[in-house]
PDB file of C-alpha atoms in Angstrom:
ATOM      1  CA  MET A   1      22.027  70.936 141.449  1.00 45.00           C
ATOM      2  CA  ASP A   2      24.486  72.872 139.278  1.00 49.00           C
ATOM      3  CA  TYR A   3      21.772  75.471 138.661  1.00 43.00           C
ATOM      4  CA  VAL A   4      21.423  76.075 142.435  1.00 42.00           C
ATOM      5  CA  LYS A   5      25.189  76.366 142.903  1.00 47.00           C
ATOM      6  CA  LEU A   6      25.382  78.708 139.941  1.00 41.00           C
ATOM      7  CA  SER A   7      22.524  80.840 141.294  1.00 44.00           C
ATOM      8  CA  PHE A   8      24.118  81.023 144.724  1.00 42.00           C
ATOM      9  CA  SER A   9      27.524  81.938 143.310  1.00 45.00           C
ATOM     10  CA  GLY A  10      25.888  84.581 141.095  1.00 45.00           C
ATOM     11  CA  LEU A  11      24.114  86.068 144.114  1.00 42.00           C
ATOM     12  CA  VAL A  12      27.377  86.163 146.063  1.00 41.00           C
ATOM     13  CA  ILE A  13      29.083  87.893 143.135  1.00 41.00           C
ATOM     14  CA  LEU A  14      26.230  90.401 142.952  1.00 41.00           C
ATOM     15  CA  LEU A  15      26.508  91.169 146.658  1.00 41.00           C
ATOM     16  CA  LEU A  16      30.256  91.641 146.352  1.00 39.00           C
ATOM     17  CA  PHE A  17      29.967  94.052 143.421  1.00 43.00           C
ATOM     18  CA  SER A  18      26.993  96.045 144.661  1.00 48.00           C
ATOM     19  CA  ASN A  19      27.335  98.415 147.582  1.00 54.00           C
ATOM     20  CA  THR A  20      24.533 100.447 149.144  1.00 54.00           C
ATOM     21  CA  GLN A  21      24.983 102.882 151.996  1.00 58.00           C
ATOM     22  CA  SER A  22      22.126 104.646 153.764  1.00 69.00           C
ATOM     23  CA  TYR A  23      22.559 107.691 155.961  1.00 82.00           C
ATOM     24  CA  PHE A  24      20.680 110.336 157.909  1.00 86.00           C
ATOM     25  CA  VAL A  25      22.505 113.653 158.185  1.00 92.00           C
ATOM     26  CA  GLU A  26      21.637 116.996 159.742  1.00 93.00           C
ATOM     27  CA  VAL A  27      22.603 119.943 157.560  1.00 94.00           C
ATOM     28  CA  ALA A  28      22.855 123.049 159.743  1.00 94.00           C
ATOM     29  CA  ALA A  29      21.422 126.379 158.646  1.00 92.00           C
ATOM     30  CA  ASN A  30      23.654 128.201 156.167  1.00 93.00           C
ATOM     31  CA  ASP A  31      25.893 125.118 155.829  1.00 94.00           C
ATOM     32  CA  GLU A  32      26.790 122.406 153.320  1.00 95.00           C
ATOM     33  CA  GLU A  33      27.536 118.703 153.863  1.00 95.00           C
ATOM     34  CA  CYS A  34      29.455 116.706 151.230  1.00 95.00           C
ATOM     35  CA  PHE A  35      30.095 112.981 150.841  1.00 93.00           C
ATOM     36  CA  PHE A  36      32.626 111.298 148.589  1.00 93.00           C
ATOM     37  CA  ASP A  37      32.923 108.042 146.621  1.00 90.00           C
ATOM     38  CA  LYS A  38      36.111 106.894 144.926  1.00 92.00           C
ATOM     39  CA  VAL A  39      35.184 104.766 141.916  1.00 91.00           C
ATOM     40  CA  LYS A  40      36.521 103.520 138.618  1.00 92.00           C
ATOM     41  CA  ALA A  41      35.191 104.402 135.178  1.00 90.00           C
ATOM     42  CA  GLY A  42      32.116 102.402 134.178  1.00 88.00           C
ATOM     43  CA  THR A  43      30.815 102.113 137.732  1.00 90.00           C
ATOM     44  CA  LYS A  44      27.114 102.837 138.082  1.00 89.00           C
ATOM     45  CA  LEU A  45      26.404 105.397 140.815  1.00 90.00           C
ATOM     46  CA  GLY A  46      23.057 106.341 142.287  1.00 87.00           C
ATOM     47  CA  LEU A  47      21.815 108.876 144.809  1.00 90.00           C
ATOM     48  CA  THR A  48      18.358 108.785 146.375  1.00 87.00           C
ATOM     49  CA  PHE A  49      17.454 111.397 148.978  1.00 90.00           C
ATOM     50  CA  GLU A  50      14.521 112.738 150.971  1.00 87.00           C
ATOM     51  CA  VAL A  51      14.372 115.737 153.312  1.00 89.00           C
ATOM     52  CA  ALA A  52      12.856 114.307 156.508  1.00 85.00           C
ATOM     53  CA  GLU A  53      12.631 117.398 158.724  1.00 86.00           C
ATOM     54  CA  GLY A  54      13.220 121.122 158.712  1.00 86.00           C
ATOM     55  CA  GLY A  55      11.626 124.208 157.282  1.00 85.00           C
ATOM     56  CA  PHE A  56       9.885 123.758 153.944  1.00 87.00           C
ATOM     57  CA  LEU A  57      11.492 120.307 153.498  1.00 85.00           C
ATOM     58  CA  ASP A  58      13.776 121.541 150.718  1.00 91.00           C
ATOM     59  CA  ILE A  59      17.508 121.396 150.101  1.00 94.00           C
ATOM     60  CA  ASP A  60      20.003 122.157 147.317  1.00 95.00           C
ATOM     61  CA  VAL A  61      21.724 119.093 145.817  1.00 96.00           C
ATOM     62  CA  ARG A  62      24.916 118.957 143.799  1.00 95.00           C
ATOM     63  CA  ILE A  63      26.763 115.989 142.300  1.00 95.00           C
ATOM     64  CA  VAL A  64      30.277 116.797 141.058  1.00 95.00           C
ATOM     65  CA  GLY A  65      32.645 114.548 139.107  1.00 94.00           C
ATOM     66  CA  PRO A  66      36.401 114.125 139.626  1.00 94.00           C
ATOM     67  CA  ASP A  67      37.086 116.799 137.009  1.00 92.00           C
ATOM     68  CA  SER A  68      35.056 119.310 139.107  1.00 91.00           C
ATOM     69  CA  LYS A  69      32.323 119.435 136.469  1.00 92.00           C
ATOM     70  CA  PRO A  70      28.773 119.277 137.852  1.00 93.00           C
ATOM     71  CA  ILE A  71      26.875 116.121 136.942  1.00 93.00           C
ATOM     72  CA  HIS A  72      23.625 117.242 138.551  1.00 93.00           C
ATOM     73  CA  GLN A  73      22.571 120.403 140.323  1.00 94.00           C
ATOM     74  CA  GLY A  74      19.135 120.964 141.867  1.00 93.00           C
ATOM     75  CA  GLU A  75      17.754 123.763 143.992  1.00 94.00           C
ATOM     76  CA  ARG A  76      15.122 123.515 146.724  1.00 93.00           C
ATOM     77  CA  GLU A  77      14.319 119.862 146.116  1.00 93.00           C
ATOM     78  CA  SER A  78      12.497 117.801 148.728  1.00 89.00           C
ATOM     79  CA  ASN A  79      13.425 114.409 147.260  1.00 88.00           C
ATOM     80  CA  GLY A  80      15.098 112.919 144.238  1.00 89.00           C
ATOM     81  CA  LYS A  81      16.685 109.921 142.586  1.00 88.00           C
ATOM     82  CA  TYR A  82      19.675 110.227 140.247  1.00 90.00           C
ATOM     83  CA  THR A  83      21.575 107.421 138.557  1.00 89.00           C
ATOM     84  CA  PHE A  84      24.594 107.821 136.294  1.00 91.00           C
ATOM     85  CA  SER A  85      27.687 105.967 135.131  1.00 91.00           C
ATOM     86  CA  ALA A  86      31.121 107.184 136.115  1.00 92.00           C
ATOM     87  CA  GLU A  87      32.923 108.418 133.021  1.00 91.00           C
ATOM     88  CA  ASN A  88      36.312 108.849 134.721  1.00 91.00           C
ATOM     89  CA  ASP A  89      38.236 107.227 137.544  1.00 92.00           C
ATOM     90  CA  GLY A  90      38.299 109.400 140.640  1.00 94.00           C
ATOM     91  CA  ILE A  91      36.354 110.855 143.526  1.00 94.00           C
ATOM     92  CA  TYR A  92      32.712 111.804 142.996  1.00 95.00           C
ATOM     93  CA  ARG A  93      31.160 114.271 145.426  1.00 95.00           C
ATOM     94  CA  TYR A  94      27.536 114.498 146.627  1.00 94.00           C
ATOM     95  CA  CYS A  95      26.711 117.778 148.399  1.00 95.00           C
ATOM     96  CA  PHE A  96      23.598 118.868 150.291  1.00 96.00           C
ATOM     97  CA  SER A  97      23.474 122.621 150.837  1.00 96.00           C
ATOM     98  CA  ASN A  98      21.239 124.482 153.283  1.00 95.00           C
ATOM     99  CA  LYS A  99      22.755 127.901 152.550  1.00 93.00           C
ATOM    100  CA  MET A 100      19.350 129.333 151.620  1.00 91.00           C
ATOM    101  CA  SER A 101      18.139 128.848 155.206  1.00 88.00           C
ATOM    102  CA  ALA A 102      19.220 131.295 157.863  1.00 86.00           C
ATOM    103  CA  MET A 103      17.771 129.522 160.907  1.00 90.00           C
ATOM    104  CA  THR A 104      16.356 126.066 160.166  1.00 91.00           C
ATOM    105  CA  PRO A 105      18.537 122.932 160.061  1.00 94.00           C
ATOM    106  CA  LYS A 106      17.421 120.110 157.754  1.00 93.00           C
ATOM    107  CA  ILE A 107      17.585 116.351 158.283  1.00 91.00           C
ATOM    108  CA  VAL A 108      18.239 114.475 155.045  1.00 92.00           C
ATOM    109  CA  MET A 109      17.935 110.729 154.499  1.00 88.00           C
ATOM    110  CA  PHE A 110      19.950 109.523 151.525  1.00 90.00           C
ATOM    111  CA  ASN A 111      21.297 106.373 149.911  1.00 87.00           C
ATOM    112  CA  MET A 112      24.361 106.074 147.740  1.00 86.00           C
ATOM    113  CA  ASP A 113      24.356 103.040 145.435  1.00 83.00           C
ATOM    114  CA  ILE A 114      27.570 101.855 143.862  1.00 85.00           C
ATOM    115  CA  THR A 115      27.447  99.010 141.352  1.00 82.00           C
ATOM    116  CA  GLU A 116      30.793  98.175 139.838  1.00 78.00           C
ATOM    117  CA  ALA A 117      30.968  97.289 136.169  1.00 70.00           C
ATOM    118  CA  THR A 118      30.828  93.538 135.636  1.00 62.00           C
ATOM    119  CA  LYS A 119      33.765  91.854 133.962  1.00 61.00           C
ATOM    120  CA  GLU A 120      33.194  89.460 131.091  1.00 56.00           C
ATOM    121  CA  HIS A 121      33.956  85.806 131.765  1.00 54.00           C
ATOM    122  CA  GLU A 122      35.638  84.037 128.846  1.00 54.00           C
ATOM    123  CA  ASP A 123      34.995  80.516 130.124  1.00 56.00           C
ATOM    124  CA  GLY A 124      31.299  81.059 130.925  1.00 53.00           C
ATOM    125  CA  GLY A 125      28.583  80.042 128.530  1.00 59.00           C
ATOM    126  CA  VAL A 126      25.628  82.038 127.293  1.00 65.00           C
ATOM    127  CA  ASP A 127      23.348  80.481 129.938  1.00 69.00           C
ATOM    128  CA  GLN A 128      25.673  81.518 132.758  1.00 77.00           C
ATOM    129  CA  ASN A 129      25.856  85.110 131.481  1.00 84.00           C
ATOM    130  CA  LYS A 130      22.072  85.217 131.147  1.00 86.00           C
ATOM    131  CA  LEU A 131      21.686  83.875 134.691  1.00 87.00           C
ATOM    132  CA  GLU A 132      24.159  86.415 136.059  1.00 85.00           C
ATOM    133  CA  GLU A 133      22.285  89.205 134.288  1.00 84.00           C
ATOM    134  CA  MET A 134      18.992  88.002 135.760  1.00 87.00           C
ATOM    135  CA  ILE A 135      20.500  87.798 139.254  1.00 88.00           C
ATOM    136  CA  GLN A 136      21.986  91.269 138.892  1.00 83.00           C
ATOM    137  CA  GLU A 137      18.619  92.623 137.721  1.00 84.00           C
ATOM    138  CA  LEU A 138      16.914  90.937 140.686  1.00 90.00           C
ATOM    139  CA  GLY A 139      19.453  92.452 143.078  1.00 85.00           C
ATOM    140  CA  THR A 140      18.944  95.894 141.567  1.00 80.00           C
ATOM    141  CA  THR A 141      15.181  95.534 141.858  1.00 85.00           C
ATOM    142  CA  LEU A 142      15.432  94.403 145.495  1.00 88.00           C
ATOM    143  CA  THR A 143      17.650  97.388 146.282  1.00 81.00           C
ATOM    144  CA  GLY A 144      15.069  99.644 144.653  1.00 80.00           C
ATOM    145  CA  VAL A 145      12.307  98.078 146.756  1.00 86.00           C
ATOM    146  CA  LYS A 146      14.385  98.600 149.905  1.00 84.00           C
ATOM    147  CA  HIS A 147      14.891 102.265 149.023  1.00 79.00           C
ATOM    148  CA  GLU A 148      11.180 102.706 148.335  1.00 82.00           C
ATOM    149  CA  GLN A 149      10.367 101.210 151.753  1.00 86.00           C
ATOM    150  CA  GLU A 150      12.805 103.587 153.442  1.00 81.00           C
ATOM    151  CA  TYR A 151      11.323 106.472 151.464  1.00 79.00           C
ATOM    152  CA  MET A 152       7.791 105.478 152.499  1.00 84.00           C
ATOM    153  CA  ALA A 153       8.864 105.219 156.154  1.00 83.00           C
ATOM    154  CA  VAL A 154      10.281 108.753 156.019  1.00 79.00           C
ATOM    155  CA  ARG A 155       7.142 110.064 154.285  1.00 81.00           C
ATOM    156  CA  ASP A 156       4.996 108.315 156.897  1.00 88.00           C
ATOM    157  CA  ARG A 157       6.991 109.951 159.700  1.00 83.00           C
ATOM    158  CA  ILE A 158       6.702 113.382 158.045  1.00 81.00           C
ATOM    159  CA  HIS A 159       2.962 113.061 157.493  1.00 85.00           C
ATOM    160  CA  SER A 160       2.445 111.703 160.996  1.00 88.00           C
ATOM    161  CA  SER A 161       4.273 114.739 162.376  1.00 83.00           C
ATOM    162  CA  ILE A 162       2.087 117.065 160.292  1.00 85.00           C
ATOM    163  CA  ASN A 163      -1.071 115.254 161.462  1.00 92.00           C
ATOM    164  CA  ASP A 164       0.001 115.457 165.129  1.00 91.00           C
ATOM    165  CA  SER A 165       0.760 119.154 164.758  1.00 87.00           C
ATOM    166  CA  SER A 166      -2.589 119.820 163.078  1.00 92.00           C
ATOM    167  CA  ASN A 167      -4.408 117.785 165.710  1.00 94.00           C
ATOM    168  CA  SER A 168      -2.811 119.708 168.585  1.00 93.00           C
ATOM    169  CA  ARG A 169      -3.711 123.024 166.909  1.00 94.00           C
ATOM    170  CA  VAL A 170      -7.332 121.906 166.468  1.00 95.00           C
ATOM    171  CA  VAL A 171      -7.527 120.828 170.125  1.00 95.00           C
ATOM    172  CA  LEU A 172      -6.017 124.115 171.327  1.00 96.00           C
ATOM    173  CA  TRP A 173      -8.386 126.115 169.127  1.00 96.00           C
ATOM    174  CA  SER A 174     -11.361 124.107 170.461  1.00 96.00           C
ATOM    175  CA  VAL A 175     -10.292 124.752 174.064  1.00 96.00           C
ATOM    176  CA  PHE A 176      -9.894 128.455 173.255  1.00 96.00           C
ATOM    177  CA  GLU A 177     -13.393 128.536 171.691  1.00 97.00           C
ATOM    178  CA  ALA A 178     -14.858 126.749 174.730  1.00 96.00           C
ATOM    179  CA  VAL A 179     -13.216 129.258 177.098  1.00 96.00           C
ATOM    180  CA  VAL A 180     -14.488 132.188 175.005  1.00 96.00           C
ATOM    181  CA  LEU A 181     -18.001 130.673 174.857  1.00 96.00           C
ATOM    182  CA  LEU A 182     -18.027 130.029 178.612  1.00 96.00           C
ATOM    183  CA  SER A 183     -16.775 133.529 179.413  1.00 96.00           C
ATOM    184  CA  MET A 184     -19.359 135.071 177.032  1.00 96.00           C
ATOM    185  CA  SER A 185     -22.118 133.048 178.729  1.00 95.00           C
ATOM    186  CA  ILE A 186     -20.991 134.125 182.196  1.00 95.00           C
ATOM    187  CA  GLY A 187     -20.721 137.733 180.978  1.00 94.00           C
ATOM    188  CA  GLN A 188     -24.233 137.658 179.530  1.00 94.00           C
ATOM    189  CA  ILE A 189     -25.688 136.157 182.727  1.00 94.00           C
ATOM    190  CA  TYR A 190     -23.904 138.775 184.798  1.00 92.00           C
ATOM    191  CA  TYR A 191     -25.102 141.543 182.442  1.00 92.00           C
ATOM    192  CA  LEU A 192     -28.735 140.311 182.505  1.00 91.00           C
ATOM    193  CA  LYS A 193     -28.773 139.935 186.309  1.00 91.00           C
ATOM    194  CA  ARG A 194     -27.730 143.576 186.701  1.00 87.00           C
ATOM    195  CA  PHE A 195     -31.158 144.724 185.394  1.00 77.00           C
TER     196      PHE A 195
END
């Protein structure tokens, strides 16, 4: 019975200290969108993103720390996953830039994971710490599975859109070929009847 109470309390603690936010944002052509997280040192931060629509499905990504030093910078990426620990207290900035595109807006799906550093319990035993670690690992794994499912849903939507576009082009080309074939047949019959 104590094990169940302990598991439940550990899960509640995990949910209180772990925060995941998922967003879809449209980044206009020749524009940049930034998002901010205020965290304390030792906090584990994560960014997972996927370009869902627009152009060549690429975007520039920049993660900047509170001291204005870049933590990560990527150009023309279609998806990515970055995890790091906050070295300083302050505001961390995630930016998606579409400045390389002159006409095409991009739609970006992204998740920001924030897992605060766990505090050591002096009164807890070794078994309780082990259980809390296992629960935290389970929560992290479940969050990863959720992100993978969202990623797969976006990929499915992108590929479905590509398939629909290809299908409509094939149908239009087939109709065009049928019209050309029919007009060539009528032209040949007309030409042969003239003799």
